mmCIF file of C-alpha atoms and ligand atoms in Angstrom:
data_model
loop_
_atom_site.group_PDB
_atom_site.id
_atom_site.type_symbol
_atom_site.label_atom_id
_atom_site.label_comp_id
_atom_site.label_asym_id
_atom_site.label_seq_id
_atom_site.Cartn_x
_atom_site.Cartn_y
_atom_site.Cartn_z
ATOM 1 C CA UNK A 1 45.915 3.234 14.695
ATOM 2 C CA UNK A 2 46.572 4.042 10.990
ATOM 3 C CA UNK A 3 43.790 5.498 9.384
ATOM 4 C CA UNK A 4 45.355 7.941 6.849
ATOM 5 C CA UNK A 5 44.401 7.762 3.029
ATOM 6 C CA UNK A 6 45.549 4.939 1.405
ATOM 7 C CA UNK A 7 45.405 4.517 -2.264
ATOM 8 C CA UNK A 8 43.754 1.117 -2.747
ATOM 9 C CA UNK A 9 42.525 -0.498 -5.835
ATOM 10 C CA UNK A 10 39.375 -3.928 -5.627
ATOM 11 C CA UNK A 11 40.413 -6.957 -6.744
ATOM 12 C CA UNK A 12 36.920 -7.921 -8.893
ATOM 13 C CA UNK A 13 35.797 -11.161 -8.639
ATOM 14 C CA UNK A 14 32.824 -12.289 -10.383
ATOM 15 C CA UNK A 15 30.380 -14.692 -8.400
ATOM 16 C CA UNK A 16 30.252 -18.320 -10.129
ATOM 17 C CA UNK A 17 27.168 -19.233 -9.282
ATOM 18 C CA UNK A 18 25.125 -15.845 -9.730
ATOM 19 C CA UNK A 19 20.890 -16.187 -9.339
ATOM 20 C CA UNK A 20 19.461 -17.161 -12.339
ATOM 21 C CA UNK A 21 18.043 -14.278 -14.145
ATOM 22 C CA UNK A 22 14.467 -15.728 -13.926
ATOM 23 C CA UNK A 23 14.480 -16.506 -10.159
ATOM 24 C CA UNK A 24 15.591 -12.568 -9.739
ATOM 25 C CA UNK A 25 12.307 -11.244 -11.550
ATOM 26 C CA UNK A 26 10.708 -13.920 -10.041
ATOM 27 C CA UNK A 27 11.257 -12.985 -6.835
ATOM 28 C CA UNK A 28 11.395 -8.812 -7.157
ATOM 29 C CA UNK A 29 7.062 -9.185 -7.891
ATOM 30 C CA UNK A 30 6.754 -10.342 -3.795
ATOM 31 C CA UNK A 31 9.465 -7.460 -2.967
ATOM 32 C CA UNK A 32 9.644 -7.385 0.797
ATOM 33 C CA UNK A 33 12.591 -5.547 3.177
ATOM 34 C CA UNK A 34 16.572 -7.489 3.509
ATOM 35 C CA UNK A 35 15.341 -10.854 2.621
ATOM 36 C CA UNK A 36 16.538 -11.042 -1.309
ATOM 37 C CA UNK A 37 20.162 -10.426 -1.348
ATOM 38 C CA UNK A 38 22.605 -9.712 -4.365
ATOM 39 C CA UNK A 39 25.316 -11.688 -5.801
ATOM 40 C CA UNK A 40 28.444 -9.978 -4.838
ATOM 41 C CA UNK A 41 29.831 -7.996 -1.353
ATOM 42 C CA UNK A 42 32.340 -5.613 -0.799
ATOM 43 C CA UNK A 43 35.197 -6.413 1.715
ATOM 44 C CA UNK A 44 37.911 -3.883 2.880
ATOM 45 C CA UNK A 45 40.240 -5.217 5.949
ATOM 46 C CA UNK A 46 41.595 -3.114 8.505
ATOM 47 C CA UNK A 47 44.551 -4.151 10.974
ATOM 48 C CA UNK A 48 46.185 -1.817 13.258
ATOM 49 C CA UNK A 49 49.857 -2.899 11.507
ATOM 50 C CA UNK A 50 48.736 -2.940 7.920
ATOM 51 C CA UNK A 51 46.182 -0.335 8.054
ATOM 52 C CA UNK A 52 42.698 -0.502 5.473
ATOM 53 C CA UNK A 53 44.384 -3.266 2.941
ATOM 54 C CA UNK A 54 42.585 -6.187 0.659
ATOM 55 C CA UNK A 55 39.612 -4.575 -1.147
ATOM 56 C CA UNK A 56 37.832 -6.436 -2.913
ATOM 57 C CA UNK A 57 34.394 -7.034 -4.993
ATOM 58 C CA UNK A 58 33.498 -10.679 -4.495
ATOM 59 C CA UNK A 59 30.704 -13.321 -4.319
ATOM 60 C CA UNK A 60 28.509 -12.896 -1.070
ATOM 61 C CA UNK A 61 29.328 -15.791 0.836
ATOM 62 C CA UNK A 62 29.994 -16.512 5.084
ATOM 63 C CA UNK A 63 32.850 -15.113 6.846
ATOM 64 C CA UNK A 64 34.991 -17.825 8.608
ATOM 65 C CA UNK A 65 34.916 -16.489 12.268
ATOM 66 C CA UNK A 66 36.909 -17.967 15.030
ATOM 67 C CA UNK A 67 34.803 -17.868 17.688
ATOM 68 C CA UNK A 68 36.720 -15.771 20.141
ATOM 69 C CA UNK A 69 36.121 -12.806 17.682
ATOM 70 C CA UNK A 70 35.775 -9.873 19.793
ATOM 71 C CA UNK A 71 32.378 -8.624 17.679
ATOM 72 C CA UNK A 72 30.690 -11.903 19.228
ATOM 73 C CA UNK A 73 31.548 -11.060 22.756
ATOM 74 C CA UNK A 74 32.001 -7.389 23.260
ATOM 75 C CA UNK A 75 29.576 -6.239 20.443
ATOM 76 C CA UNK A 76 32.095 -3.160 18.604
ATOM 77 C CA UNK A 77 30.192 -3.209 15.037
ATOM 78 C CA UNK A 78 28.635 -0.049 13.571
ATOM 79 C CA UNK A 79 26.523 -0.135 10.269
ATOM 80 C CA UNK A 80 25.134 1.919 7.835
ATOM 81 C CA UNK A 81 21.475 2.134 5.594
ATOM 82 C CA UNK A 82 21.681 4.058 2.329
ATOM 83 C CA UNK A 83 19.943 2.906 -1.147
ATOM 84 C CA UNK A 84 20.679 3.105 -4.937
ATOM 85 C CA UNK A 85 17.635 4.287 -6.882
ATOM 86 C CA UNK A 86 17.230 3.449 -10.471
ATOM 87 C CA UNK A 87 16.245 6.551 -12.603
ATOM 88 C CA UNK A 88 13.980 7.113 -15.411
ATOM 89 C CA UNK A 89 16.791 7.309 -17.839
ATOM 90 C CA UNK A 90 18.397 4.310 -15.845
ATOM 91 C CA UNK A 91 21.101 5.466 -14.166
ATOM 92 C CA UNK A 92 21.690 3.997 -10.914
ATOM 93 C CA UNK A 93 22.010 7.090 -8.161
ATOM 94 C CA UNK A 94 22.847 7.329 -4.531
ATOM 95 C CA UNK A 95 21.447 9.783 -1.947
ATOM 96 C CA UNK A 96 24.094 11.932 -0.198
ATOM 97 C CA UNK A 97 27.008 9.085 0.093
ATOM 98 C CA UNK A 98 29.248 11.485 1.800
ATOM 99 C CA UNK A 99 26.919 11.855 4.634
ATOM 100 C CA UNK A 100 26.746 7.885 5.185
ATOM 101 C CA UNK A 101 30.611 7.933 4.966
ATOM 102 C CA UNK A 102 30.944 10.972 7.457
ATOM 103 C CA UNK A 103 28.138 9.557 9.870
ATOM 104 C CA UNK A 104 30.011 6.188 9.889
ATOM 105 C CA UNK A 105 32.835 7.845 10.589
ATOM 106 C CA UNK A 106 31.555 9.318 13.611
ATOM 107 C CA UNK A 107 30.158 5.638 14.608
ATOM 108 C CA UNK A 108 33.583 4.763 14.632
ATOM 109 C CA UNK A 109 35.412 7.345 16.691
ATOM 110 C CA UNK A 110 32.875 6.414 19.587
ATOM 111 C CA UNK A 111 33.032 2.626 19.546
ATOM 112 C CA UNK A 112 37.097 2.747 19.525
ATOM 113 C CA UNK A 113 37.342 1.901 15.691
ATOM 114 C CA UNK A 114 39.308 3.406 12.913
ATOM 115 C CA UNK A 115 38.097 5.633 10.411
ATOM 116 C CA UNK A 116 37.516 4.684 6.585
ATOM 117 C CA UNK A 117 38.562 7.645 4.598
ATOM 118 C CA UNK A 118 35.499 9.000 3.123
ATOM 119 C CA UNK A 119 36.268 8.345 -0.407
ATOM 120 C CA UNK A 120 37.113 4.507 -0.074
ATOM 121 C CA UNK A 121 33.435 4.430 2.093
ATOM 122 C CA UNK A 122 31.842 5.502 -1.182
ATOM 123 C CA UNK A 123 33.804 3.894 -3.628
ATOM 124 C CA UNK A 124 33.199 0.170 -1.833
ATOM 125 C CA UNK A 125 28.834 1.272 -2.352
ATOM 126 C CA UNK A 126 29.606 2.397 -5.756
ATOM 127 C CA UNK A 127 31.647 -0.781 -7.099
ATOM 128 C CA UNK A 128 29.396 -3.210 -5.658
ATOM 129 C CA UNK A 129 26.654 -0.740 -6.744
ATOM 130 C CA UNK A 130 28.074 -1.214 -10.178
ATOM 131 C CA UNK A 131 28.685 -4.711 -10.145
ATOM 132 C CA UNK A 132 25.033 -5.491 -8.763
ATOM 133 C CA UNK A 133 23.367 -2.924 -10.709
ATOM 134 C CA UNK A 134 20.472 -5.404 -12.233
ATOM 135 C CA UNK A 135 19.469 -5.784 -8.296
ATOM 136 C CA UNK A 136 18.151 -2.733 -8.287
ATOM 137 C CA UNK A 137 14.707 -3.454 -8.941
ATOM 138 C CA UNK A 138 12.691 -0.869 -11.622
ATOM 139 C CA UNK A 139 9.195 1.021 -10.097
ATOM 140 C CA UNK A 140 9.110 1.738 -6.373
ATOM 141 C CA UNK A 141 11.288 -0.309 -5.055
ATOM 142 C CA UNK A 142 15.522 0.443 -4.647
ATOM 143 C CA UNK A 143 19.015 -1.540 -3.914
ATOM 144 C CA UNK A 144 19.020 -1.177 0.013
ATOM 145 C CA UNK A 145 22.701 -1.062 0.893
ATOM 146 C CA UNK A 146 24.181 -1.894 4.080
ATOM 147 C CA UNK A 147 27.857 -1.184 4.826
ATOM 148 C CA UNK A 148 29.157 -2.631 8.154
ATOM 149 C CA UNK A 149 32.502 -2.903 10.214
ATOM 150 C CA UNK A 150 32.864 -5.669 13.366
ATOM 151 C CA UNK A 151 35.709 -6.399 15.047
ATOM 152 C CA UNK A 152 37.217 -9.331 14.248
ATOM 153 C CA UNK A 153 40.445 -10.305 16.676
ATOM 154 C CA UNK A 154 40.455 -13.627 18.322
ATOM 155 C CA UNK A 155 41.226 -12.455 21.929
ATOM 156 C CA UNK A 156 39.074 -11.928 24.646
ATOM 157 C CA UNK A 157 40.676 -9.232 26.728
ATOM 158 C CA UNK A 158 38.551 -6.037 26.662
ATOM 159 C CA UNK A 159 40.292 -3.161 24.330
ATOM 160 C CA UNK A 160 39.252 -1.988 21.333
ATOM 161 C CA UNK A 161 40.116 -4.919 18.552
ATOM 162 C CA UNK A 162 43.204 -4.611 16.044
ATOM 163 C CA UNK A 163 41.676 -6.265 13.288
ATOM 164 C CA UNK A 164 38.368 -5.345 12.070
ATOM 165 C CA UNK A 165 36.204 -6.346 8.548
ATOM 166 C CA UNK A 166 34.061 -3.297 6.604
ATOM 167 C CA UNK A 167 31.916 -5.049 4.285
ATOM 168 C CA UNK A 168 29.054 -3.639 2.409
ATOM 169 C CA UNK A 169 26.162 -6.081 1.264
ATOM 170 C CA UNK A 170 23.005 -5.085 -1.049
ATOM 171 C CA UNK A 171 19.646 -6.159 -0.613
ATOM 172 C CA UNK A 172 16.523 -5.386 -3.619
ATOM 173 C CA UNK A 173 13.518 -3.941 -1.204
ATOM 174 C CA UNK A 174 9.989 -3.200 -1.267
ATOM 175 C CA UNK A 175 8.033 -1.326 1.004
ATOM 176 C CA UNK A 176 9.456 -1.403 4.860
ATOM 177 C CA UNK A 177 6.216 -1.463 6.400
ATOM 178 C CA UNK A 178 4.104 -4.629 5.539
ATOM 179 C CA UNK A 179 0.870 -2.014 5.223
ATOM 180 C CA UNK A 180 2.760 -0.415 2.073
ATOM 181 C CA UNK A 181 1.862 3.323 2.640
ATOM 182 C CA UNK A 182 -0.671 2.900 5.350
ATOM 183 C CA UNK A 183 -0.011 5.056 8.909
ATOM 184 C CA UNK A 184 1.781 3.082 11.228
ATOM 185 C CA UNK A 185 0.869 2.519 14.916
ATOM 186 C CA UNK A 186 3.546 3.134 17.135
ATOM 187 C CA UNK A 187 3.654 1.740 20.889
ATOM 188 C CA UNK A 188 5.479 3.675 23.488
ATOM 189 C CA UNK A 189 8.015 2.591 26.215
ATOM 190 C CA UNK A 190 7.222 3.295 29.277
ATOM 191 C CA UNK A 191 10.071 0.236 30.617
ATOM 192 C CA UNK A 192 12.703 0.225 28.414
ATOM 193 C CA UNK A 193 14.735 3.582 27.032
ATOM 194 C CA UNK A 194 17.322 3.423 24.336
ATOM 195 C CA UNK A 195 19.870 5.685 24.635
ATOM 196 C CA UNK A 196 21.039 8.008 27.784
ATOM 197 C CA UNK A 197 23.446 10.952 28.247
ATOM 198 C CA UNK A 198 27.066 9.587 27.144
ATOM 199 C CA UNK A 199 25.979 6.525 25.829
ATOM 200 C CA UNK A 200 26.134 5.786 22.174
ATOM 201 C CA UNK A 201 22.427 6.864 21.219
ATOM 202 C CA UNK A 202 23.726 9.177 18.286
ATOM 203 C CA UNK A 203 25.479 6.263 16.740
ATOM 204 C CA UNK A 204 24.718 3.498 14.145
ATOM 205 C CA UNK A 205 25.746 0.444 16.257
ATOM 206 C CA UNK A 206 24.132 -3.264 16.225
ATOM 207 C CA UNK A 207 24.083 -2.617 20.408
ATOM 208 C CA UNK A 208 21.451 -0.053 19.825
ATOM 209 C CA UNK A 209 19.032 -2.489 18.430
ATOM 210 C CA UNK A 210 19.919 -5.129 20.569
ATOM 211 C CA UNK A 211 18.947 -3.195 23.594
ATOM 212 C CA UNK A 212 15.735 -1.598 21.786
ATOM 213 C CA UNK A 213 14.181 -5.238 20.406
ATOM 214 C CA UNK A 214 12.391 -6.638 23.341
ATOM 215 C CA UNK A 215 10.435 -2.605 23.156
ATOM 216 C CA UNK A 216 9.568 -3.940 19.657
ATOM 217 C CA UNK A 217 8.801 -7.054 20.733
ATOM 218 C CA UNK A 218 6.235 -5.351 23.033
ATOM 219 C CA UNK A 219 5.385 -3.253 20.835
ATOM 220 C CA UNK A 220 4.652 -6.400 18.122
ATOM 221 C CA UNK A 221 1.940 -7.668 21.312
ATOM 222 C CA UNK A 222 0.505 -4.862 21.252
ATOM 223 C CA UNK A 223 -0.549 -4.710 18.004
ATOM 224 C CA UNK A 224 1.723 -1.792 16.780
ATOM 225 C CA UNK A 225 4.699 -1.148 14.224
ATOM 226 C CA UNK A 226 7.632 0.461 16.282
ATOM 227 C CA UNK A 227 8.341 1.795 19.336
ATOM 228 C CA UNK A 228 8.349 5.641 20.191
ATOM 229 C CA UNK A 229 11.443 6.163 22.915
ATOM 230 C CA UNK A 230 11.508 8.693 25.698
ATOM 231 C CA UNK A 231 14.382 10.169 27.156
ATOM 232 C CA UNK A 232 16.062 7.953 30.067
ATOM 233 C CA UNK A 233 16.470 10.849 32.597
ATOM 234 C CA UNK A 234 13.169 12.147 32.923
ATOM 235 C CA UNK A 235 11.019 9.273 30.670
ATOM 236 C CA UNK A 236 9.251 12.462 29.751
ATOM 237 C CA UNK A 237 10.940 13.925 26.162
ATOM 238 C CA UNK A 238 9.651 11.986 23.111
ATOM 239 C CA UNK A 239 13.444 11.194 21.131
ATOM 240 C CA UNK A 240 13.214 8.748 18.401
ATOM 241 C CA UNK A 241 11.972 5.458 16.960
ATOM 242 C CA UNK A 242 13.657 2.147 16.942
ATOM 243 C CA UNK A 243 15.013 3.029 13.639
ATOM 244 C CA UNK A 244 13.502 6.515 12.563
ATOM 245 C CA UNK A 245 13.617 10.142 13.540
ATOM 246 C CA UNK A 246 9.792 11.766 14.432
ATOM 247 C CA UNK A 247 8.212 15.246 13.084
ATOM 248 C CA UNK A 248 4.850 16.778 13.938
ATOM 249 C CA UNK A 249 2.951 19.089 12.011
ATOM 250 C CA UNK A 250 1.374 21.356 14.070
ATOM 251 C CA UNK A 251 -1.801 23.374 12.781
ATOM 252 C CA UNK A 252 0.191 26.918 12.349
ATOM 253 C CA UNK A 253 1.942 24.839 9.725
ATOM 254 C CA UNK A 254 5.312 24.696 12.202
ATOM 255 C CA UNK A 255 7.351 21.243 11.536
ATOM 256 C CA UNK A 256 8.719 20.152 15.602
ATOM 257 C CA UNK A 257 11.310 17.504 15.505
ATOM 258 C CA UNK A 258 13.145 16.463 19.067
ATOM 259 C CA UNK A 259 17.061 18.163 18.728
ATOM 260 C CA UNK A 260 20.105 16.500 18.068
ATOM 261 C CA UNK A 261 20.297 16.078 21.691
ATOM 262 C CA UNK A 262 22.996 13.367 21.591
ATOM 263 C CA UNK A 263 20.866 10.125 21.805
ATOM 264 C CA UNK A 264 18.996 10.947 18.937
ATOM 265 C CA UNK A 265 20.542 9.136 15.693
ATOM 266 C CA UNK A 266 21.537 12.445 13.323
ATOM 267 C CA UNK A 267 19.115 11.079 10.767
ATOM 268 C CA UNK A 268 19.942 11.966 7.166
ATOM 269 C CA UNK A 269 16.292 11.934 5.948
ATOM 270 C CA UNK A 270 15.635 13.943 8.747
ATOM 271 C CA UNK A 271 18.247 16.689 7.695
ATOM 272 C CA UNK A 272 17.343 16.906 4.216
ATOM 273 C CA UNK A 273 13.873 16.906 5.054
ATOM 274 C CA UNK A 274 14.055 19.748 7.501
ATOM 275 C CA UNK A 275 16.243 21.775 4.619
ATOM 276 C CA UNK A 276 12.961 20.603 2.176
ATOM 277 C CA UNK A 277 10.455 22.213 4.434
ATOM 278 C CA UNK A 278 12.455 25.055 5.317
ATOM 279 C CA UNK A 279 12.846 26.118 1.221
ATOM 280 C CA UNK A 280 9.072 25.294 1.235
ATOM 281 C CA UNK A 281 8.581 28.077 3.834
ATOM 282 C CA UNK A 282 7.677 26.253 6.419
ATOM 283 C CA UNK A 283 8.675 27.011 10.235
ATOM 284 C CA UNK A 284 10.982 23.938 11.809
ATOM 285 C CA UNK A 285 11.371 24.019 15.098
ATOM 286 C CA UNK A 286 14.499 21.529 16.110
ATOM 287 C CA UNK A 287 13.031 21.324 20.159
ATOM 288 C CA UNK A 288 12.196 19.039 22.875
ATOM 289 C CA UNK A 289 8.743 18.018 22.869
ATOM 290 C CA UNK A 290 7.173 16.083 25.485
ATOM 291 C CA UNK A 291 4.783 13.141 25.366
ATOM 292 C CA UNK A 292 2.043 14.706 27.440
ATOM 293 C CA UNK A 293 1.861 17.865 24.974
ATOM 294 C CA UNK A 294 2.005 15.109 22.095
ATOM 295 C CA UNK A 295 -1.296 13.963 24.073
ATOM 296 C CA UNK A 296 -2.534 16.925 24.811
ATOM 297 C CA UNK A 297 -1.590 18.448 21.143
ATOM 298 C CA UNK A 298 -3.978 15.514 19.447
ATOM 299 C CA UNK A 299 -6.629 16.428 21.952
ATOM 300 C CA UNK A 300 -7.121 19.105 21.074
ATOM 301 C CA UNK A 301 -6.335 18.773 17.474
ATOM 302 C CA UNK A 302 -3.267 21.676 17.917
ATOM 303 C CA UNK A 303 -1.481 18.380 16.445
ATOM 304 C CA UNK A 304 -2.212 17.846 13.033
ATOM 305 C CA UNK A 305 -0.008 14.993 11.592
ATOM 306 C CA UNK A 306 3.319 13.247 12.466
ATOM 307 C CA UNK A 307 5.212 11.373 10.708
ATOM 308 C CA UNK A 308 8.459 9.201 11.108
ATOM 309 C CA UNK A 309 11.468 9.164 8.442
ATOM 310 C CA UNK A 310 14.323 6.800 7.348
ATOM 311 C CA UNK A 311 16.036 5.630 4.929
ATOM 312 C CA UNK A 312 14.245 2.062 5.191
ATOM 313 C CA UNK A 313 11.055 3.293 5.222
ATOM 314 C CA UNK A 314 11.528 6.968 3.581
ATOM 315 C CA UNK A 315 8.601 9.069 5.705
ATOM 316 C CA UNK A 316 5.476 6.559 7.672
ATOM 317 C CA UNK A 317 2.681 8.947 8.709
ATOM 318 C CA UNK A 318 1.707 7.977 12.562
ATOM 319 C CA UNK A 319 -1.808 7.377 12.736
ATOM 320 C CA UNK A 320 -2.378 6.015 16.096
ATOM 321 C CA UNK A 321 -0.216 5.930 19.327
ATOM 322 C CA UNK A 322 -0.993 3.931 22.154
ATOM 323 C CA UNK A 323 0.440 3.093 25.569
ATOM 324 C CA UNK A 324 0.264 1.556 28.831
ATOM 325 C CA UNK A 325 -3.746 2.338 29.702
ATOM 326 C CA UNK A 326 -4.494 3.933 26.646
ATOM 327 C CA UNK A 327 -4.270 5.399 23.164
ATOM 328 C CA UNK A 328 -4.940 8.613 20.927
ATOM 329 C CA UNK A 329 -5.226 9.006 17.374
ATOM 330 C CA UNK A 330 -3.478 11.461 15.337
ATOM 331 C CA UNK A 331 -6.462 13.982 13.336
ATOM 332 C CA UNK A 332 -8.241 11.563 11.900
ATOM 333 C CA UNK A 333 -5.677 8.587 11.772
ATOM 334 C CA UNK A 334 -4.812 9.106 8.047
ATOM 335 C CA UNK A 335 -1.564 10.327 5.686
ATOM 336 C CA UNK A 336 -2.105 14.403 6.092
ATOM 337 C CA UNK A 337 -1.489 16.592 3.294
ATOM 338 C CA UNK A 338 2.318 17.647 4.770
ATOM 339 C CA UNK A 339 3.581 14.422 5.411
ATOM 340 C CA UNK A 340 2.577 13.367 1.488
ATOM 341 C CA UNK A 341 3.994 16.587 0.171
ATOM 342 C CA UNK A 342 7.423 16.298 1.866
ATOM 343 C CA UNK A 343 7.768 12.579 0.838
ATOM 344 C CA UNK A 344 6.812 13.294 -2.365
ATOM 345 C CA UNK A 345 9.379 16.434 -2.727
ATOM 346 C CA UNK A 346 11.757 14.174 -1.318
ATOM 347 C CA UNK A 347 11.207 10.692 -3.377
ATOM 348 C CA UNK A 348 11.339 12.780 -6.321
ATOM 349 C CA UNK A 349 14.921 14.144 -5.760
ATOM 350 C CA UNK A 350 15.993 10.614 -4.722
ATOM 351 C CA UNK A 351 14.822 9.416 -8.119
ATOM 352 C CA UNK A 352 15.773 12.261 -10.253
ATOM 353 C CA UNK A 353 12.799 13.210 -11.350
ATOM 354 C CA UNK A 354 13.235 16.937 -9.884
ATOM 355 C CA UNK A 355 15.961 19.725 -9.649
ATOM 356 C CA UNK A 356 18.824 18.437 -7.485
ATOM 357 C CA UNK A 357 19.552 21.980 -6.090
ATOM 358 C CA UNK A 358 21.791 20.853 -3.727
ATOM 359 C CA UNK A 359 23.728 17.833 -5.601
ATOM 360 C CA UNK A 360 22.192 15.442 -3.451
ATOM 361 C CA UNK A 361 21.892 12.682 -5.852
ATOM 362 C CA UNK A 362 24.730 11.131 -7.492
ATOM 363 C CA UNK A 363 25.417 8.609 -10.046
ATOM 364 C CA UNK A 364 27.124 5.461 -9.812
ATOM 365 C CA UNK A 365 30.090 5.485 -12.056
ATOM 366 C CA UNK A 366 31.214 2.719 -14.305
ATOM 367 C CA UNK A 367 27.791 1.893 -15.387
HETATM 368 C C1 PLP B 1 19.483 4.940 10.759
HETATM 369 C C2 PLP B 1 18.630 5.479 11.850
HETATM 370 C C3 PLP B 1 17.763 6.571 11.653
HETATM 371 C C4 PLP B 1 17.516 7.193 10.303
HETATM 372 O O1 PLP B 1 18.650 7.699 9.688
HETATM 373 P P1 PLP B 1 18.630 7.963 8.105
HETATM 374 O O2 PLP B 1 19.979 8.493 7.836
HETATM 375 O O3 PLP B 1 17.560 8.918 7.848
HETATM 376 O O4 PLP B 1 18.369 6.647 7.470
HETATM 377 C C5 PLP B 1 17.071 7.049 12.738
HETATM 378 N N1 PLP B 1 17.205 6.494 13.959
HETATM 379 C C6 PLP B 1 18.014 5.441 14.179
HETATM 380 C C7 PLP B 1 18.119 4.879 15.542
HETATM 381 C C8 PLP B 1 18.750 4.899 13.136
HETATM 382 O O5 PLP B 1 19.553 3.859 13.366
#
């Protein structure tokens, strides 16, 4: 496979038939999440004789797909979720690129795909960042960006593909939760799991969610926003949400969130918000924590808060869990004090409105 860095420079083609300026504002007042997508996508190709070639800036628009394309049968496509903020001085900024690029890399080593040097990763966000800048929508809401690479080699035998697409698309978001910044209820699993030792748990691929949507399907029946996993072996560890990593405030003050285990996604939210409580002083304890002493813990009100954290949906206090035969409520079922103040200390680094200590934020160029 040839993966080494390759100078490439995007071709820049302007979409013809952009949105109407009007119909944009129009639609960023009813901002939901990856519904409203910008004019333009980045495409980089990748063959195993020509290495990463063809980058390019161009209108969004369908990819012709034969339809023995290996991505349609054997599923090798990772992704990515990272968002563009827009300043108050209105620069457009990204949240800790590199760690998107290096995660994705790691995506790619386990699914049998080839690397993206690090610097063209963050250089396809950043043009298409540039290019779409006015999709960034101003207030609360952000540019949510989704790089991607599938397999794309007609042929049906089962190896890892020689040709494959890395695209990265941009989509103007809202809140992620339809309650806006009400505590979510989360349902847990007690017949599905998502991940198990060996499998491909700590990676962003489309399989993941494929396997985890009839939980959230269940979940959806029950009246609840996402499912809480357990771990397969012993259906006894709490490890992760559908999409987010979990925390839980404990009364001591002590942060617990489940360890990088190796079916837990390495959330990047849930690094930098671990490094956020740990400057604040606080005590996080990276350990496994099981569902009956989550029960217990809100019993007896040992548990004060928990919250889960993404980039979609930055940090959703948990205000009610519930589960085959029952349910318990978190304190008194409302945002606590912690999980406001590390959002908030968070949020505000994202949108440069306080010290960047560790360079997390960085601007777009070319804008
Ligand atoms: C993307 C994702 C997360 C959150 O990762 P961030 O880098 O914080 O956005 C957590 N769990 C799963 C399963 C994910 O796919």
């Amino acid at each position: 496979m040839r993966t080494e860095q390759q100078t490439l420079t995007f071709d820049i083609t302007s979409n013809a038939q952009p949105m109407a300026e009007a119909d944009r504002l129009e639609a960023f007042k009813a901002l939901g999440f990856g519904t409203l997508f910008s004019d333009h996508m980045t495409v980089v190709r990748w063959s195993a004789d020509r290495g990463w070639h063809s980058a390019e800036v161009t209108a969004r628009a369908p990819f012709p797909m034969d339809p023995a394309s290996a991505v349609l049968h054997y599923a090798q496509e990772i992704f990515e979720g990272m968002k563009a903020y827009r300043t108050a001085d209105g620069q457009a900024v990204l949240f800790r690129p590199d760690q998107n690029a290096e995660r994705f890399n790691q995506s790619a080593k386990r699914m049998g795909m080839p690397e993206i040097p690090e610097a063209l990763f963050v250089e396809a966000v950043q043009k298409l960042v540039a290019t779409d800048a006015k999709w960034i929508p101003e207030g609360e809401g952000s540019l949510y960006l989704r790089p991607f690479m599938f397999a794309n080699e007609p042929f049906l035998g089962v190896r890892p593909s020689r040709e494959f697409i890395f695209c990265v698309i941009a989509s103007s978001v809202g809140p992620y939760f339809k309650g806006g910044a009400k505590p979510v209820t989360i349902w847990t699993s007690q017949n599905f799991t998502r991940a198990a030792n060996g499998g491909t748990g700590a990676v962003k691929c489309g399989g993941n969610y494929a396997a985890s949507l009839i939980a959230q399907a269940e979940a959806a029946e029950q009246g609840c926003d996402q499912v809480v996993f357990l771990d397969a072996a012993e259906h006894k560890w709490v490890e992760e949400l559908g999409g987010m990593n979990v925390f839980f405030v404990m009364q001591d003050g002590t942060l617990i969130t489940p360890p990088l285990n190796g079916n837990i996604l390495p959330g990047i939210t849930r690094k930098s918000l671990i490094q956020l409580a740990r400057d604040e002083g606080m005590t996080v304890e990276e350990r496994a924590y099981s569902f009956s002493e989550w029960q217990a813990d809100a019993a007896s009100g040992k548990l004060k808060e928990a919250f889960a954290c993404g980039t979609a949906a930055v940090v959703a206090a948990i205000g009610k869990v519930k589960f085959p035969g029952g349910e318990f409520t978190i304190a008194d079922g409302q945002t606590g004090q912690t999980t406001t103040r590390l959002r908030d200390l968070l949020v505000n680094i994202q949108r440069g409105r306080s010290n960047d200590r560790y360079g997390w934020v960085q601007p777009v160029p070319g804008l």
